[in-house]
Tab-separated table of C-alpha atoms in Angstrom:
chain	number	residue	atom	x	y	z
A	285	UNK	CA	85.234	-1.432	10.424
A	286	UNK	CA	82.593	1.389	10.143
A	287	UNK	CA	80.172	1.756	12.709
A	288	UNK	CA	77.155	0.795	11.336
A	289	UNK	CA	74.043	2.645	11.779
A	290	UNK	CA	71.612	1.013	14.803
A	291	UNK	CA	68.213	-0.577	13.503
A	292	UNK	CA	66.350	2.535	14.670
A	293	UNK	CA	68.557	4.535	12.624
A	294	UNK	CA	69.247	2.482	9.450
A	295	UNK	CA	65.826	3.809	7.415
A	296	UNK	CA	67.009	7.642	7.556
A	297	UNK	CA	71.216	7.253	7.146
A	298	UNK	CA	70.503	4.386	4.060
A	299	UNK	CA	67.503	6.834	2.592
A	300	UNK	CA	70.363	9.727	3.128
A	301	UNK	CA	73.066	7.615	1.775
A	302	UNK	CA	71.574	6.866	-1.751
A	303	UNK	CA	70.204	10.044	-2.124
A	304	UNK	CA	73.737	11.420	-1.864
A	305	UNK	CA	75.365	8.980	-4.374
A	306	UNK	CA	72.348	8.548	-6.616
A	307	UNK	CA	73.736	10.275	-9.559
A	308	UNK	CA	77.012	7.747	-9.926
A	309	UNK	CA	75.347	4.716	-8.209
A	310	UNK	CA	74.917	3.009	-12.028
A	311	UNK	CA	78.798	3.714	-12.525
A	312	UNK	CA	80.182	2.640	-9.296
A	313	UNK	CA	77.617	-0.420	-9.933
A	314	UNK	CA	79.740	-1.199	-13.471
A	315	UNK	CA	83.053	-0.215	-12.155
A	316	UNK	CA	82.854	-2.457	-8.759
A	317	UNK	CA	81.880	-5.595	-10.849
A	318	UNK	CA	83.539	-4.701	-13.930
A	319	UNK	CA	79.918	-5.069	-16.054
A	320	UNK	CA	79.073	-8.441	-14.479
A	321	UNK	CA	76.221	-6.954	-12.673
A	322	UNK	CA	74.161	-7.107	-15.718
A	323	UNK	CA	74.481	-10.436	-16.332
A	324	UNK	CA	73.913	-11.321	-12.145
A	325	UNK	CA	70.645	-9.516	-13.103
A	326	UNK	CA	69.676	-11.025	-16.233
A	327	UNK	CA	69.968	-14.165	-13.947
A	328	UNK	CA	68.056	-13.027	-11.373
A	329	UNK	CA	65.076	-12.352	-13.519
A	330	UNK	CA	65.065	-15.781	-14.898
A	331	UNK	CA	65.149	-17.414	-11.782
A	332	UNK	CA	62.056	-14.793	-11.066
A	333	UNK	CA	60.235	-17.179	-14.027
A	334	UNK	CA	58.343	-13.724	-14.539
A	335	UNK	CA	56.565	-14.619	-17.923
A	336	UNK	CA	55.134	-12.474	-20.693
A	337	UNK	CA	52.106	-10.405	-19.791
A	338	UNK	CA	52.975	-11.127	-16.573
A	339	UNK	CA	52.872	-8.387	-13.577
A	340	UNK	CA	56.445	-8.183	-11.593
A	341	UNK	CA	57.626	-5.966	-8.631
A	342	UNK	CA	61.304	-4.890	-8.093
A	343	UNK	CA	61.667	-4.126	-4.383
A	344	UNK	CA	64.444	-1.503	-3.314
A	345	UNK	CA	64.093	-0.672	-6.846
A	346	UNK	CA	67.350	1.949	-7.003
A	347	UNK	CA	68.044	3.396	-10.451
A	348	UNK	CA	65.174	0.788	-12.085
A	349	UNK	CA	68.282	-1.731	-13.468
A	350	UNK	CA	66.568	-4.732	-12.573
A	351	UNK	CA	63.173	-2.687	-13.019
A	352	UNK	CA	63.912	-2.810	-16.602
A	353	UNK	CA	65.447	-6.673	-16.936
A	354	UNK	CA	61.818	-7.568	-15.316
A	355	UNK	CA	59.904	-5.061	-18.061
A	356	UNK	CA	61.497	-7.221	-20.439
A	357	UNK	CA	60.597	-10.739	-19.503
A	358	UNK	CA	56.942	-9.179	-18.646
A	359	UNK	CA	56.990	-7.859	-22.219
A	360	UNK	CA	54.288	-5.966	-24.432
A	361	UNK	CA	51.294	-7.092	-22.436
A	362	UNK	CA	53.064	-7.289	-18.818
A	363	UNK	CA	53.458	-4.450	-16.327
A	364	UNK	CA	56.309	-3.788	-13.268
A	365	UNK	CA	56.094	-1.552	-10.495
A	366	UNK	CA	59.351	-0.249	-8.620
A	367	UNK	CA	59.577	0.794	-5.762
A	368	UNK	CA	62.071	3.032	-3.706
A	369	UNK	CA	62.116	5.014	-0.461
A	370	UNK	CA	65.148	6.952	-2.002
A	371	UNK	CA	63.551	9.825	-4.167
A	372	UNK	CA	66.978	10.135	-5.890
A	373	UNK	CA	67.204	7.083	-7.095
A	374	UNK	CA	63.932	7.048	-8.322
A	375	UNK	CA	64.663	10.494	-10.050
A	376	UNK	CA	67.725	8.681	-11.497
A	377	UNK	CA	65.248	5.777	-12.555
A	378	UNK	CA	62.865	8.002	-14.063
A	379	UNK	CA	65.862	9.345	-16.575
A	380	UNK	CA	67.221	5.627	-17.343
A	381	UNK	CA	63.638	4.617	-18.509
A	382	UNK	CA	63.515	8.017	-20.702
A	383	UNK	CA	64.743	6.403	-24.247
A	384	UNK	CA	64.061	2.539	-22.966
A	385	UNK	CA	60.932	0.842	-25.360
A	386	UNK	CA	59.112	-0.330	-22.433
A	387	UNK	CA	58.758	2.290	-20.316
A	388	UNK	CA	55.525	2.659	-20.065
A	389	UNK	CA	54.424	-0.684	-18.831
A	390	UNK	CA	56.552	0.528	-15.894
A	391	UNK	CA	55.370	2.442	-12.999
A	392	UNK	CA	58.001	3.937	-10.398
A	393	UNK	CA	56.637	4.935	-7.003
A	394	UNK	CA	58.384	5.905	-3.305
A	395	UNK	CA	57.301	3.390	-1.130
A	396	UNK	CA	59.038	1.156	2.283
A	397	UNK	CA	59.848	-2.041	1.740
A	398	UNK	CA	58.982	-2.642	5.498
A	399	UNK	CA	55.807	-2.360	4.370
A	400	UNK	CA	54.685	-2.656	0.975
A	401	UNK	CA	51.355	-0.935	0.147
A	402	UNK	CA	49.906	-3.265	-1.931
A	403	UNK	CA	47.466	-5.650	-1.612
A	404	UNK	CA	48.107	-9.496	-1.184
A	405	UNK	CA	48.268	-12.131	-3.771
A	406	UNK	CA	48.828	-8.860	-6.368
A	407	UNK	CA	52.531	-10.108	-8.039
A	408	UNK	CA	53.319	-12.788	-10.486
A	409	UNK	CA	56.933	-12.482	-9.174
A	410	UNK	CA	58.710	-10.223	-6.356
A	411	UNK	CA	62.674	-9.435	-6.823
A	412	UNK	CA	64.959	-6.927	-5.044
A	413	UNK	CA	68.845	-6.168	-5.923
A	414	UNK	CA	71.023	-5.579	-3.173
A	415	UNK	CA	68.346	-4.514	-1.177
A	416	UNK	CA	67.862	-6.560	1.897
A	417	UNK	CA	71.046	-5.729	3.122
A	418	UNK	CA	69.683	-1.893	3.353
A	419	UNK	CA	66.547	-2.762	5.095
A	420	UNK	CA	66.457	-2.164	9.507
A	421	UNK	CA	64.707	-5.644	9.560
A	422	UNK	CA	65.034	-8.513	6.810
A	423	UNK	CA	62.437	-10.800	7.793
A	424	UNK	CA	59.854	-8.030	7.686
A	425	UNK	CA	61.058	-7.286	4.090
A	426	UNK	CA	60.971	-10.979	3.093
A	427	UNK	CA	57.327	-11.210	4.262
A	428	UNK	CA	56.056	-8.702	2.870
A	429	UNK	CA	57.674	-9.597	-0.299
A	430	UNK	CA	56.032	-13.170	0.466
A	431	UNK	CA	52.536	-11.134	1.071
A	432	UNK	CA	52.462	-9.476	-2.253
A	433	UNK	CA	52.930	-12.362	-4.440
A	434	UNK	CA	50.524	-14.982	-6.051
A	435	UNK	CA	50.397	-18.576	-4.695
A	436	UNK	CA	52.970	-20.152	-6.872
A	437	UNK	CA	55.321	-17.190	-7.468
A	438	UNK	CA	58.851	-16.181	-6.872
A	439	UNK	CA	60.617	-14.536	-4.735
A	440	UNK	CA	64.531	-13.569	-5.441
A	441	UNK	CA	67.310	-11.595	-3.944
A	442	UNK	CA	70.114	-10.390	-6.027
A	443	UNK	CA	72.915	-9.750	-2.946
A	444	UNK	CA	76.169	-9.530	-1.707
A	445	UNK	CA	76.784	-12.460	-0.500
A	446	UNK	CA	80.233	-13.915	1.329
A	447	UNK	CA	82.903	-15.799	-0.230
A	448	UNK	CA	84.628	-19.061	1.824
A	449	UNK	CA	87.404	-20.332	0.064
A	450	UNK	CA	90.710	-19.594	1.956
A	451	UNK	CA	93.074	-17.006	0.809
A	452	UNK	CA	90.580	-15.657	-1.680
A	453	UNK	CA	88.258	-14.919	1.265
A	454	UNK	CA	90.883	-12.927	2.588
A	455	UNK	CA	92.167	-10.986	-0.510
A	456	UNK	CA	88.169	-10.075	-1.720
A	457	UNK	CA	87.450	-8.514	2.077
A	458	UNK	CA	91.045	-6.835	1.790
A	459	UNK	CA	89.918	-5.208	-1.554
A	460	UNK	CA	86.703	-4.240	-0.471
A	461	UNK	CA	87.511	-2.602	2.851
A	462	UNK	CA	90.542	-0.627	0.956
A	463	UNK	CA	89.760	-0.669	-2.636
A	464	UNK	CA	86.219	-0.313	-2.914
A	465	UNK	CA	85.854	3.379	-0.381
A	466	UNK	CA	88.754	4.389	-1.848
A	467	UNK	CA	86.608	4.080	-5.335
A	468	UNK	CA	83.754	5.662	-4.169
A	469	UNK	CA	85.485	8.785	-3.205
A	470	UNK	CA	87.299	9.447	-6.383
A	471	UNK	CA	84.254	8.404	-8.715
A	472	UNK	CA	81.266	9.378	-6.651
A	473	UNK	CA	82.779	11.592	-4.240
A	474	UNK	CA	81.493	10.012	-1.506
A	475	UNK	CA	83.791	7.504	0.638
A	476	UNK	CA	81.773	7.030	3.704
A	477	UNK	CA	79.132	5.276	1.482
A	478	UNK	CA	81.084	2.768	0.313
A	479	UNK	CA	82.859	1.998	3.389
A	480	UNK	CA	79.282	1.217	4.394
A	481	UNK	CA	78.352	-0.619	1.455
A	482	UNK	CA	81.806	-3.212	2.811
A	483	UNK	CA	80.515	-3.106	6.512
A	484	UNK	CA	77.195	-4.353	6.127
A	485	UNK	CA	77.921	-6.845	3.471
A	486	UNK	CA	80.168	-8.329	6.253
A	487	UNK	CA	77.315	-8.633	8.676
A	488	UNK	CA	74.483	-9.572	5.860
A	489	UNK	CA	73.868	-12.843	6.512
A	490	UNK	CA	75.422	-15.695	4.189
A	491	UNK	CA	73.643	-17.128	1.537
A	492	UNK	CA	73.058	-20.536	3.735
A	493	UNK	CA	71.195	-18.566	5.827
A	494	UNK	CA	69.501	-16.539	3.938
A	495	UNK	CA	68.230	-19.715	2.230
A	496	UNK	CA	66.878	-20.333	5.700
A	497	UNK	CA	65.375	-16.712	6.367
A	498	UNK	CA	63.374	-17.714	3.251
A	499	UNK	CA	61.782	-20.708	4.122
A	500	UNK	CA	61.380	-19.127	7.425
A	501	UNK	CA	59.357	-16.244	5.796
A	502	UNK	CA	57.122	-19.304	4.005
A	503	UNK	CA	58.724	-19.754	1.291
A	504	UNK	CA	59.444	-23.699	-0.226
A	505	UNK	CA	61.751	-24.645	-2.739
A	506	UNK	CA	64.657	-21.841	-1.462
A	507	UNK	CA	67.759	-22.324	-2.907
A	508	UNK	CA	70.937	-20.134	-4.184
A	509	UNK	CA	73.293	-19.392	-6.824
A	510	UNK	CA	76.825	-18.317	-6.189
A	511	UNK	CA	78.462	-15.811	-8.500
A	512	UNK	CA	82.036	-15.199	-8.801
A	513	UNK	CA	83.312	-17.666	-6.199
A	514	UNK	CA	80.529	-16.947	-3.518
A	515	UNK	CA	81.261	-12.813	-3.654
A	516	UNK	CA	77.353	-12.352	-5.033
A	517	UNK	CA	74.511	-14.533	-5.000
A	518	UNK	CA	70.432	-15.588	-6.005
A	519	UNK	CA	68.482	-16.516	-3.490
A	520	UNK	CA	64.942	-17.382	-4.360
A	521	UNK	CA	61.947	-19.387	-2.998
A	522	UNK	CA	58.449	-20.083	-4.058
A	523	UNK	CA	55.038	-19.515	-2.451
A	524	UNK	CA	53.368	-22.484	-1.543
């Protein structure tokens, strides 16, 4: 497996890492789940009960995907922030919101999820896709997420998740330790990334417990959704 990077590290190699594959992130995105990941996301943002005129935050924001889901259940009157330590993703953000009718009821800025600067009780909803998997600490993420957000709002994670049925549990990690890299360096040019992106899904924690992380972080209601036989799942809770 690859050595993964230690917890005093992670911030600077995943900042480093996404800068580096920023430009064919979206691609790899469609490629890897052949175009379900729109649909995951579309999901997600229900589940984030975000409603119109509404004001949203996408955490780990990437290329502003699920930015721009959120924009759309916030509608005309509503407003989303993203926000990204990776300044090439955000670049790469900053061109996908170019020709889309919404874009400016969304605001883009660099910011740590470790420590979100915004003030509490701001958020109607918080969200972040495949993010806590990047972060050095999850709980810290998940609280500050918690902070951020209105008495009554949501909370959801769009993630990797891990798969248990027997022999398909074995055939997806087979895929995804050979396939997956082996993708990344012919269509992004970059097969160390993706080898990551297999390692730390293997260590993220499973959507059982990541149900509990969330009610640990104060969070009621948790719950998740399994896509696609466990491989990717919502996890979402509500503040009390």
């Amino acid at each position: 497996m690859t050595k993964l990077p230690s917890k005093e590290n992670k911030e600077k190699f995943v900042r480093d890492m996404f800068n580096s594959i920023a430009r064919r992130y979206d691609l790899m995105n469609t490629l890897m789940t052949g175009g379900l990941d729109k649909k995951w996301r579309k999901f997600a943002v229900k589940r984030a009960e975000l409603q119109p005129g509404g004001y949203g935050l996408d955490v780990c924001c990437g290329t502003g995907m699920l930015t721009m889901e959120l924009a759309r259940a916030a509608g005309l009157d509503g407003r989303v922030t993203g926000l990204d330590f990776s300044e090439k993703m955000l670049a790469v953000a900053k061109e996908n919101l170019k020709n889309f009718d919404l874009k400016d009821n969304i605001s883009l800025i660099q910011g740590n999820a470790m420590a979100l600067p915004f003030a509490e009780n701001t958020f109607d909803c918080a969200t972040v896709g495949w993010g806590l998997r990047n972060v050095p600490d999850i709980m810290t993420a998940l609280r500050e997420m918690v902070r951020v957000v209105k008495p009554g709002a949501k909370v959801v994670s769009l993630d990797m998740a891990q798969p248990t049925a027997p022999v398909f549990k074995q055939l997806y990690w087979f895929c995804f330790e050979k396939v997956i890299p082996a993708m990344g360096k012919l269509w992004a040019g970059n097969k160390g990334a993706y080898s990551y992106l297999h390692a730390s899904a293997k260590v993220f924690p499973n959507q059982k417990v990541l149900v509990q992380m969330f009610r640990e972080a104060g969070l009621v209601e948790t719950k998740y959704h399994n896509f696609c036989g466990g491989v990717v799942a919502v996890v979402e809770g509500r503040k009390p």
